[in-house]
Short mmCIF file of C-alpha atoms in Angstrom, two decimals:
data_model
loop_
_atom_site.label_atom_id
_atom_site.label_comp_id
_atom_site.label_asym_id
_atom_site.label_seq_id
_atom_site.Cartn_x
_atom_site.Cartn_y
_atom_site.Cartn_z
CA UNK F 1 73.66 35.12 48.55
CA UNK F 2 71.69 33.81 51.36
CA UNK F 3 67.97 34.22 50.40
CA UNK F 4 66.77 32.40 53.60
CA UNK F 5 63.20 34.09 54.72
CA UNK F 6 63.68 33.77 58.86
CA UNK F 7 63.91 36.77 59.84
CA UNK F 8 66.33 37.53 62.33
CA UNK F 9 64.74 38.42 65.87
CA UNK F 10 67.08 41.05 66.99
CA UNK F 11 64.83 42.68 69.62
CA UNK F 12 64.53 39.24 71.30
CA UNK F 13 68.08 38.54 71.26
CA UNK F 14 68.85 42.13 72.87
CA UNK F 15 66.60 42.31 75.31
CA UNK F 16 68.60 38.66 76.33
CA UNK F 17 72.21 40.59 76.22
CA UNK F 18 71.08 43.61 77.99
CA UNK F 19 70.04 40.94 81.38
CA UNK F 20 73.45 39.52 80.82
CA UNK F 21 75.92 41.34 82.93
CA UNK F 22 78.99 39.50 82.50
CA UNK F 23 78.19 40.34 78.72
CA UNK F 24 78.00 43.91 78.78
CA UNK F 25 81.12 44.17 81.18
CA UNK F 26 83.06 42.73 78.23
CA UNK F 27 82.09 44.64 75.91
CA UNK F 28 82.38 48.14 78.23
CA UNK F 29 85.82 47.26 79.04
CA UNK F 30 86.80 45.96 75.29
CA UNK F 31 85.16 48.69 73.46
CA UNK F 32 86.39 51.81 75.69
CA UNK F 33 89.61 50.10 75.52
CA UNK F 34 90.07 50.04 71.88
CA UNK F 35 88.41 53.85 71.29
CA UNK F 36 91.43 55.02 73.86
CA UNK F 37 93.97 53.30 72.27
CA UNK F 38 92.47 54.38 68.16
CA UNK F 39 92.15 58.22 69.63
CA UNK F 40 96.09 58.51 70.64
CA UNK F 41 96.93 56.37 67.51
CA UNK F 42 95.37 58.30 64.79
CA UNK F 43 96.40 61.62 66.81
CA UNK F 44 99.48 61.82 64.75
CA UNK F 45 98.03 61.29 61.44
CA UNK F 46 96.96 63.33 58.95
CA UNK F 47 94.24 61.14 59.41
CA UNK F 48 91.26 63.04 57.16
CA UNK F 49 93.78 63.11 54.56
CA UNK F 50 94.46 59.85 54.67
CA UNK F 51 90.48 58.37 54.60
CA UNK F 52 90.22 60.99 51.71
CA UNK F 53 92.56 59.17 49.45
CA UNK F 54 91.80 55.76 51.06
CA UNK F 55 87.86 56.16 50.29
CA UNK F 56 88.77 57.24 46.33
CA UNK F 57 90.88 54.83 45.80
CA UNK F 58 87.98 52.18 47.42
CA UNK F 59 85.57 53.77 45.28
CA UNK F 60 88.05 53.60 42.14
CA UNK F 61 88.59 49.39 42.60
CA UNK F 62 84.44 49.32 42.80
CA UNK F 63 83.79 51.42 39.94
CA UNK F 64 86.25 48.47 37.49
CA UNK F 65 86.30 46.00 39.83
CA UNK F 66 85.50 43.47 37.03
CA UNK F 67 89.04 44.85 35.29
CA UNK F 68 90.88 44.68 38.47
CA UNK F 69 89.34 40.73 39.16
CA UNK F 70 90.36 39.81 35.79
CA UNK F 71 94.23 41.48 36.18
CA UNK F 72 94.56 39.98 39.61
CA UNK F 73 93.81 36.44 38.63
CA UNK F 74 96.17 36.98 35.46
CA UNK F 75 98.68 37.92 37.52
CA UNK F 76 98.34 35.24 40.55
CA UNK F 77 97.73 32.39 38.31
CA UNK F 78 101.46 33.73 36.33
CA UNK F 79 102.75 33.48 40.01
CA UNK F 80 102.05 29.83 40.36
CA UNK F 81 98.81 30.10 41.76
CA UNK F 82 95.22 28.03 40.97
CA UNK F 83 92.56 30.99 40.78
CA UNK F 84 88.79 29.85 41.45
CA UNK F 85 85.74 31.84 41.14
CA UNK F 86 82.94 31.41 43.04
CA UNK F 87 79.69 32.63 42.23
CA UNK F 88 77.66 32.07 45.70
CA UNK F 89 78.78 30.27 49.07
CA UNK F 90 77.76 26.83 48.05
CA UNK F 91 79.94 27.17 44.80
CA UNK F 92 82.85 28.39 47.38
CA UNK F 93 82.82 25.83 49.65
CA UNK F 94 81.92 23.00 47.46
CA UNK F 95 85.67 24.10 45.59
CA UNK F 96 87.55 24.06 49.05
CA UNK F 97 85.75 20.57 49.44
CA UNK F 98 86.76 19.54 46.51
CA UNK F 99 90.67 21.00 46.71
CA UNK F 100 91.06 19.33 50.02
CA UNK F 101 89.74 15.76 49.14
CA UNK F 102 91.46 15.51 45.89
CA UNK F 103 94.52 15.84 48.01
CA UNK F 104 93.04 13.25 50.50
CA UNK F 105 93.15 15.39 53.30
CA UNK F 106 90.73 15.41 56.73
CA UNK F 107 92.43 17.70 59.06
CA UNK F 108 93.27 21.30 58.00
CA UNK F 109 94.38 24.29 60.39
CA UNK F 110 92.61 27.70 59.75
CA UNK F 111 93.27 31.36 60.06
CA UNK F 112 90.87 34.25 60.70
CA UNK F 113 88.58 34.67 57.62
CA UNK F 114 84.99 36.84 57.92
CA UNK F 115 84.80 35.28 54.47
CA UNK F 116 84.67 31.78 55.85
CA UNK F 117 82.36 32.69 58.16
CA UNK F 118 79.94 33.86 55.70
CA UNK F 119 80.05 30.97 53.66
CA UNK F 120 79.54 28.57 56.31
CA UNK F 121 82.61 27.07 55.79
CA UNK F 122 83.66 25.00 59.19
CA UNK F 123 79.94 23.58 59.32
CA UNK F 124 80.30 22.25 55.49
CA UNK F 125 83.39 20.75 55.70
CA UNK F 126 82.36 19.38 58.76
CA UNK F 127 79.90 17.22 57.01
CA UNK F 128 81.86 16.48 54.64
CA UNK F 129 84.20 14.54 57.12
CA UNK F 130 87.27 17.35 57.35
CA UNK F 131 88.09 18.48 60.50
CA UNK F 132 88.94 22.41 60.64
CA UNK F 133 90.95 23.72 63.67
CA UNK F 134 91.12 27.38 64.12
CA UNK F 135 94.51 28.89 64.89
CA UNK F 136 93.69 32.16 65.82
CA UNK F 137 93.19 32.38 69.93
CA UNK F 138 89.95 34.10 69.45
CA UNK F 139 88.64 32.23 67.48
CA UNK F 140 90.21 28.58 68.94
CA UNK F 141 88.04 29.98 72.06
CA UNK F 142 84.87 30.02 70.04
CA UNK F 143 84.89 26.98 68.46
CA UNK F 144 85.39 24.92 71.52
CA UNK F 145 82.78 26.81 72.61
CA UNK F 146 80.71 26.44 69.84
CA UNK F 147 79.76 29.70 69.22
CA UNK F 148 80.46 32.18 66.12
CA UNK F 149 82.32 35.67 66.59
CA UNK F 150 80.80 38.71 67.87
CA UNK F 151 83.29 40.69 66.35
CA UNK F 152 84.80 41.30 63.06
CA UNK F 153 88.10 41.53 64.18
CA UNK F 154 88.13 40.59 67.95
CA UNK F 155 86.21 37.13 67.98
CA UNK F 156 85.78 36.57 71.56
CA UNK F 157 85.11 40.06 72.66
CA UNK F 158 82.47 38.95 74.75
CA UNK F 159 84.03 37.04 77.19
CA UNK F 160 86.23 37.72 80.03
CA UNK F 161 89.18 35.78 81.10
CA UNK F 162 87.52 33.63 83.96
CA UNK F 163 85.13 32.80 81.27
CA UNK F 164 87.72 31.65 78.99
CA UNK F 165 90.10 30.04 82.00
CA UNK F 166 86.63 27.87 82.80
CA UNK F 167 85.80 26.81 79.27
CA UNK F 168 89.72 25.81 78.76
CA UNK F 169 89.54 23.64 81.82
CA UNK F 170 86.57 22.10 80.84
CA UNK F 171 87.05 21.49 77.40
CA UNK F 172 90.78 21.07 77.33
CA UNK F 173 91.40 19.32 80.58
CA UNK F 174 94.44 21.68 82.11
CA UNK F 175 94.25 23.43 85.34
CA UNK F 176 91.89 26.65 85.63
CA UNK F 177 93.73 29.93 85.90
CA UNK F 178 92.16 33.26 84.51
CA UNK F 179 96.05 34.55 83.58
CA UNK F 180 96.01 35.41 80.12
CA UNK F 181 99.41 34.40 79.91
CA UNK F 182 98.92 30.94 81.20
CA UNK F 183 95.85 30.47 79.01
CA UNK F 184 97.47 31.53 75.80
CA UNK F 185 100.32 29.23 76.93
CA UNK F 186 97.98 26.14 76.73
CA UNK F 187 96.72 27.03 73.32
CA UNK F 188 99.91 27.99 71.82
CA UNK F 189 101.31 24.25 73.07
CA UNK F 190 98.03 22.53 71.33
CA UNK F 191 98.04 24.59 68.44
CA UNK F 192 101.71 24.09 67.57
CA UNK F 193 101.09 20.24 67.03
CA UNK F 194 98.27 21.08 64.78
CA UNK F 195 100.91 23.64 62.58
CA UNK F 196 103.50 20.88 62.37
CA UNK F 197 100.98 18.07 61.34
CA UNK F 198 98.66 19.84 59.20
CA UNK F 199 98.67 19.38 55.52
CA UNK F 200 96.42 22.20 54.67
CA UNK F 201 96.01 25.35 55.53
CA UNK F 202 93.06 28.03 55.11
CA UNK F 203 93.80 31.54 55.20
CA UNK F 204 91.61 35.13 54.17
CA UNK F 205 92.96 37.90 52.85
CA UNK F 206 92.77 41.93 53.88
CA UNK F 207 93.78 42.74 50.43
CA UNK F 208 94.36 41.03 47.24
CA UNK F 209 97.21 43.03 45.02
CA UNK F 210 96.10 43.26 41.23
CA UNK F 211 99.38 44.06 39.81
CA UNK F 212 101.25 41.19 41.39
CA UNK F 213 98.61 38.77 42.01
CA UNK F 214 99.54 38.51 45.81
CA UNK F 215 97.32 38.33 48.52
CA UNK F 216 97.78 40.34 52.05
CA UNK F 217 97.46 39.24 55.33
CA UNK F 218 97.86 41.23 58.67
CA UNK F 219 97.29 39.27 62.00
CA UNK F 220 98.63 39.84 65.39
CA UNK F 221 99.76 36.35 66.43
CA UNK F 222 101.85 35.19 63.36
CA UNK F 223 99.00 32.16 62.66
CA UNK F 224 98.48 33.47 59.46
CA UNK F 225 102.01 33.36 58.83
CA UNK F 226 102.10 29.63 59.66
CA UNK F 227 98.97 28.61 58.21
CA UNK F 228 100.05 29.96 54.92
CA UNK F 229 103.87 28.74 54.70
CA UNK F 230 104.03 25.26 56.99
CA UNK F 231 101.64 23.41 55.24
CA UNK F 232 102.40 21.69 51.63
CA UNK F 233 98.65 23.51 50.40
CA UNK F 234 97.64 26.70 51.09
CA UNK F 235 93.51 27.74 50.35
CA UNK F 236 92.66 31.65 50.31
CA UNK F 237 89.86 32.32 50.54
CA UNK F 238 88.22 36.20 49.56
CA UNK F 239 85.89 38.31 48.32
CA UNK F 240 86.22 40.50 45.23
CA UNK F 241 86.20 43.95 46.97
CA UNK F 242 89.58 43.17 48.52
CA UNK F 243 91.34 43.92 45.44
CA UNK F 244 93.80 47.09 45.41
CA UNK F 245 95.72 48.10 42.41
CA UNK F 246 99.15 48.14 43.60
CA UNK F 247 101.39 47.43 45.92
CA UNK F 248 102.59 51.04 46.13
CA UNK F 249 98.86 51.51 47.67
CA UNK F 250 99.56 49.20 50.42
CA UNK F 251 100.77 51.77 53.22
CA UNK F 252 98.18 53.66 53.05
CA UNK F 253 95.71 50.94 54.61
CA UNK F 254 98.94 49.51 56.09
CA UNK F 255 99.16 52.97 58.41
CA UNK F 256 95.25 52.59 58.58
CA UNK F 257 93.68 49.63 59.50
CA UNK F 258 95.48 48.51 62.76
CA UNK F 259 94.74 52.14 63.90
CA UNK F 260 91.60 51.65 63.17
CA UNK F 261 90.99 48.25 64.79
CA UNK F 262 93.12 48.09 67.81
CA UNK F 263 94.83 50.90 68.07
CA UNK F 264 97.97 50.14 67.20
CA UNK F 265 100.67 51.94 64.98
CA UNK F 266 100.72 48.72 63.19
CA UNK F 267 100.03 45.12 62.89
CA UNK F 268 102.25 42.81 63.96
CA UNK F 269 102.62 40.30 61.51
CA UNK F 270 102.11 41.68 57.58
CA UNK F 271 102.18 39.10 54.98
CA UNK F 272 102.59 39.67 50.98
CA UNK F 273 101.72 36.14 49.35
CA UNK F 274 102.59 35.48 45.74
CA UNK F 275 101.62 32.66 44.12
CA UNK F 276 103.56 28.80 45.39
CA UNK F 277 106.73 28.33 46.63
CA UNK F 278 109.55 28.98 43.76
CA UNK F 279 112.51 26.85 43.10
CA UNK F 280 115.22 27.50 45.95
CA UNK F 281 112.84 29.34 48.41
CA UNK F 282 112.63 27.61 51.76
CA UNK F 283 109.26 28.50 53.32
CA UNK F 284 105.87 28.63 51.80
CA UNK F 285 103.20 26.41 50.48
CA UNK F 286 103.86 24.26 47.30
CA UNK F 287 100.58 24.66 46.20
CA UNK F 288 98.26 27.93 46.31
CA UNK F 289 94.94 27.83 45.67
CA UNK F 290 92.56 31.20 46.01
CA UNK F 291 89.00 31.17 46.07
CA UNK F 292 87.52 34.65 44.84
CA UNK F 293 84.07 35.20 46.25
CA UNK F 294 81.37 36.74 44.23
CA UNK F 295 77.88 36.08 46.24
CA UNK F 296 76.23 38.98 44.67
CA UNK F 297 78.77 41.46 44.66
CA UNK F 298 79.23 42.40 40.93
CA UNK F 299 75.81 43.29 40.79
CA UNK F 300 75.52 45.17 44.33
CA UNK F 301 78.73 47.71 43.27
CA UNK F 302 76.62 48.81 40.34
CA UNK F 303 73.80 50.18 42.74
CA UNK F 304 73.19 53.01 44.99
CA UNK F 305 74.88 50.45 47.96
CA UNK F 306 78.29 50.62 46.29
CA UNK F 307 80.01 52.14 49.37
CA UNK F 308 79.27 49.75 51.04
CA UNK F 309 82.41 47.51 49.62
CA UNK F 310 84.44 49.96 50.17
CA UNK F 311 84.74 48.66 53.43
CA UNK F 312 87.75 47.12 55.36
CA UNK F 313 86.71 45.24 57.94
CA UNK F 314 88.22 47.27 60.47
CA UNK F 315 85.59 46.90 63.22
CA UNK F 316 86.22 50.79 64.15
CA UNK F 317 81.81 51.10 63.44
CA UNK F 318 81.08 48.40 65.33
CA UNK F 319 83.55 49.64 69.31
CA UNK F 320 82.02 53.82 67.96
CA UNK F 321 78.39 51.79 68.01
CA UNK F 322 76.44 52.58 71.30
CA UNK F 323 74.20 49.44 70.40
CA UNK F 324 76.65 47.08 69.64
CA UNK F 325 78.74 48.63 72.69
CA UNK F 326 75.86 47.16 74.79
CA UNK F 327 74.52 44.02 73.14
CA UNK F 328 77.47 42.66 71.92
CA UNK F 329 77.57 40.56 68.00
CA UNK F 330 75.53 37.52 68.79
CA UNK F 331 72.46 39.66 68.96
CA UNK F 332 72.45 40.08 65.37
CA UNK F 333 72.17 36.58 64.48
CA UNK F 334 74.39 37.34 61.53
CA UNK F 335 78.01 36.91 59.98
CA UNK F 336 78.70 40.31 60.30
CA UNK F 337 77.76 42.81 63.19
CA UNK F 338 77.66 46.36 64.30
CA UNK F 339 76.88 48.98 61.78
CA UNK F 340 78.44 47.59 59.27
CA UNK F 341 76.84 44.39 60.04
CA UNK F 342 73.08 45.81 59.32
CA UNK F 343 74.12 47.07 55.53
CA UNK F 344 75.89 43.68 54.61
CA UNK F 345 73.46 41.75 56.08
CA UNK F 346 70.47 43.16 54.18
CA UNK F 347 72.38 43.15 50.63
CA UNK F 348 73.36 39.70 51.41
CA UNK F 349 71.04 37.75 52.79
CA UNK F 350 68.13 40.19 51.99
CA UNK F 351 65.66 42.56 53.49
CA UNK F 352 63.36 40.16 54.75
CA UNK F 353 65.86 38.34 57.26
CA UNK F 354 67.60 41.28 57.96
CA UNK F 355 64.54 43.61 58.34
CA UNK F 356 64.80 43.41 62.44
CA UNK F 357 68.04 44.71 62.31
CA UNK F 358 67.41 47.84 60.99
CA UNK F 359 65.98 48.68 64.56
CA UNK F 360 69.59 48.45 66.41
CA UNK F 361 70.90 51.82 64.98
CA UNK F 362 70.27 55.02 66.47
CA UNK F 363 71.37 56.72 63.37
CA UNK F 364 73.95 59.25 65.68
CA UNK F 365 76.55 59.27 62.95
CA UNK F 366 79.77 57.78 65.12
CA UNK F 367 79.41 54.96 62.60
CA UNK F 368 80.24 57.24 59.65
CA UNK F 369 82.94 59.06 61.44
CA UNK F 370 85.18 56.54 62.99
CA UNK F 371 85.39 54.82 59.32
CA UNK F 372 89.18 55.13 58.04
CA UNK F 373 87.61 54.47 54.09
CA UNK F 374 84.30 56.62 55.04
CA UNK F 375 81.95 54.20 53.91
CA UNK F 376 78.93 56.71 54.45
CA UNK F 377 77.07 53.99 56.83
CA UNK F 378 74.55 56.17 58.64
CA UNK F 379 73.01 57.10 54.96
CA UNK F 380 73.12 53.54 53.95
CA UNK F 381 71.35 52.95 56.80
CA UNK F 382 68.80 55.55 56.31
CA UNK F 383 68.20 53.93 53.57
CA UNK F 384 67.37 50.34 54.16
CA UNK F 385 64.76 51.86 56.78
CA UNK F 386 63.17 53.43 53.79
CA UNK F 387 62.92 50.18 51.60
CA UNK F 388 62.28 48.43 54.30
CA UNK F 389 59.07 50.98 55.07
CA UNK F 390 58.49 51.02 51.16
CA UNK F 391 58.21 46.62 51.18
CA UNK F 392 55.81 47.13 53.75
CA UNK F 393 58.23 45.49 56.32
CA UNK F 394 57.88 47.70 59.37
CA UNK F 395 55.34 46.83 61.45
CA UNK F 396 51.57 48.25 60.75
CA UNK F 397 51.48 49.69 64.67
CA UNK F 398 55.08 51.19 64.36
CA UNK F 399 54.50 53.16 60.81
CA UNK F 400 50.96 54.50 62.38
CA UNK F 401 52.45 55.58 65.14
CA UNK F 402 55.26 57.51 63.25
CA UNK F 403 52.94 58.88 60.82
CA UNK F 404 51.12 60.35 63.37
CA UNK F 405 54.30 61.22 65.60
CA UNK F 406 55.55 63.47 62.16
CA UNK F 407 51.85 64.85 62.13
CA UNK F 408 51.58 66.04 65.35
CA UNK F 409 55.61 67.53 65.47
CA UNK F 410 54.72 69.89 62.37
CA UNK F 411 52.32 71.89 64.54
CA UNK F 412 53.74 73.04 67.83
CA UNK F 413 50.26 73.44 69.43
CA UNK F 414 49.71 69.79 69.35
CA UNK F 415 53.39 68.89 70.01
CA UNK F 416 52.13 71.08 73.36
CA UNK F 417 49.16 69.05 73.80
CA UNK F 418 51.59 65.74 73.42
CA UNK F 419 53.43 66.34 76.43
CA UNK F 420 50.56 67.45 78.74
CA UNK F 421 48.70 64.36 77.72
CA UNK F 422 51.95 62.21 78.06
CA UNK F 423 52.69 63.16 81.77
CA UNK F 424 48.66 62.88 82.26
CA UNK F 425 48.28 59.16 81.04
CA UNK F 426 52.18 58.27 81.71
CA UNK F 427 50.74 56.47 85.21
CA UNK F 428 48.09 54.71 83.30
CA UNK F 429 50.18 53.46 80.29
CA UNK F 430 53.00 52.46 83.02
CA UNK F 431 50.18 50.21 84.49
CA UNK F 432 48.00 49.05 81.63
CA UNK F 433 50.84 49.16 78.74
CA UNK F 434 52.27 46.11 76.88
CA UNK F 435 55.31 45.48 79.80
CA UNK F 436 58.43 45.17 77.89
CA UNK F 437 57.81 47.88 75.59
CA UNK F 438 56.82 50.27 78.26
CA UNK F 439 59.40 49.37 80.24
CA UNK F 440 61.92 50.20 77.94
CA UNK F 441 60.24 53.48 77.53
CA UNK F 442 61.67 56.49 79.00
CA UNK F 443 59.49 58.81 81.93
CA UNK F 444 58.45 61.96 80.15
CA UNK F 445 60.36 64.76 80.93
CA UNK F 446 59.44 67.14 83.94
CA UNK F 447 60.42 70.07 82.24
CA UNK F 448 60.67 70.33 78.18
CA UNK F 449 63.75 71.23 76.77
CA UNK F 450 62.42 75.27 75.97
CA UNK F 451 61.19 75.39 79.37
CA UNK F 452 65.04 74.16 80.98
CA UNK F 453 67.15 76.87 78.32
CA UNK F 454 64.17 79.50 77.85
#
């Protein structure tokens, strides 16, 4: 785990996205997109029925996840693969490190990992002298960027198409065009070198299959696929969670997840991975390593947080999040965003970097509804605002303010008083009042609620 101290400053980085209106066109357009396409995909399913079993099953891994580690190593290491475990990041990437210099190697090709991202990965290897080129397009558009994703599943959600036809002609040196096609073109003719001369490759995993030992990749643009079977070694890198019993419990996330994410019936490129390539089988890697990430996670399933890792990392919380819809992922200043993004955050890297984040929730539930596993988010998030009130994190101002606030709500007669004194002094506050907070305040009302329906 991250114990770093710096707190993140959310509010400053949102008030910075909400002035940025090539931003929050992005992210209207991406996120209304994908809850469009998950509504009509997930119409045919017997989709409550299907997060029921989902969610137990979750909750079944987390409650012997130290059983189903132990079988799934067994059982990949009998397939021909090396199992590592790694206690924190630094132990993580220091055994990637080592895997990739032992085999003298200073250019590796990369698929889509959120577990990479949380280690650090690309910046370590990086000064360690190994070059790591991401395959998949969002993320190849980052990274020549030089920014991080601001989305779990969707990298570059926040920028448009001129943005990326700009940054490709910049950075890359071809003509600009904004034609997705074109673009994609240009990467897809860079990237194909890289495939054909790499000598490692890095890969995630959505799920890790205890029974078999295999690992389970779904991507949309078939990098995985040749990240995992071109190159001669093969690094996977997960966390523990991942683990499902059996491959018989595969459709159920297989019918789930894409539907959840994009909205599509189903991903188009599913990979099963077991262990190296065998005698007589033409593709694959000849040598499999996987890297099973701890970083406080054996000790957070044992606490009242479990849910939590019963998560998929389907993104639906953070496109249902009218926050994230608006600020977009950077704002967190974290790994993960969105809903989902707050809880890890704070059991990861700890309450006092992640205490800011607790503000960029409204706590309206669509978090805890959209989920296809039902991770119960808006209760987790509930919470972390109390420990974070409890630690005496919240700011002195904001918990008077609220304590008086509950006061004055229990007794209608002052509520009363409230609003006659807020429309009296609204013109002064407006004048006199800290600006930015005021600003972002709301007019009172010219008629209360009682008064509109009485």
């Amino acid at each position: 785990m991250n114990h770093s101290t710096s707190s993140i400053p959310f509010r400053e980085n949102a008030v910075k996205a909400l002035s940025n209106s090539a931003l929050r066109g992005a992210m209207r357009n991406a996120t209304e997109t994908f809850a469009i396409k998950r509504a009509d995909a997930v119409a045919a399913l017997p989709l409550e029925e299907l997060r029921e079993e989902a969610s137990e099953l979750r909750l079944h891994v987390l409650n012997n996840l130290s059983e189903y580690v132990d079988r799934f190593e067994m059982n990949a290491v009998r397939a021909g693969a090396k199992v590592h475990r790694a206690k924190d990041s630094e132990a993580a990437r220091g055994i990637i490190a080592s895997i990739l210099q032992d085999h003298g190697i200073g250019r590796v090709v990369k698929s889509k990992s959120m577990v990479s991202e949380e280690i650090h990965l690309n910046d370590y290897l990086q000064e360690v002298g190994i070059t790591v080129v991401e395959t998949d397009l969002g993320e190849y558009i980052i990274q020549i960027a030089g920014e991080g994703p601001s989305h779990i599943i969707v990298p570059a959600i926040h920028k448009d198409r001129r943005q990326v036809g700009q940054l490709f002609a910049e950075k890359l040196g071809c003509e600009y065009s904004d034609d997705p096609a074109v673009l994609t073109g240009v990467a897809k003719k860079i990237l194909r070198e890289e495939f054909l001369s790499a000598k490692a490759g890095i890969s995630g995993a959505n799920f890790a299959v205890a029974e078999s030992g295999s690992i389970v990749l779904f991507t949309n643009e078939g990098n995985g696929r040749m990240c995992t079977s071109l190159p001669p070694l093969h690094i996977a890198v997960l966390s523990i969670e991942k683990i499902i019993p059996s491959l018989a419990d595969l459709p159920k996330f297989i019918r789930l997840l894409p539907r959840s994410a994009t909205g599509q019936t189903i991903t188009s490129y599913l990979s099963v991975l077991t262990g190296s390539r065998k005698p007589g089988e033409s593709t694959g890697a000849q040598e499999m390593h996987i890297v099973l990430l701890d970083n406080g996670r054996s000790e957070l399933v044992s606490g009242e947080y479990r849910e939590m890792f019963k998560c998929i990392r389907c993104g639906a919380c953070l496109n249902a999040c009218p926050v994230y819809r608006v600020v977009g992922g950077h704002a967190y200043g974290s790994t993960y965003p969105g809903p989902m993004g707050i809880v890890l955050t704070a059991l990861l890297e700890g309450m006092e970097r992640a205490k800011s984040l607790l503000d960029a929730t409204t706590l309206c539930g669509a978090c805890g509804d959209v989920c296809p596993v039902k991770v119960p988010l808006p209760r987790l998030l509930r919470l972390l605002r109390e420990r974070r009130v409890e630690q005496g994190l919240t700011p002195r101002l904001e918990q008077n303010a609220m304590a008086g606030f509950g006061r004055v709500v229990e007794k209608p007669f002052l509520f009363h008083l409230g609003q006659i004194a807020g429309h009296v002094f609204w013109p002064a506050v407006k004048k006199f009042g800290p600006g930015d907070a005021v600003g972002r305040m709301p007019r009172p009302v010219s008629r209360t609620f009682r008064e509109r329906f009485a």
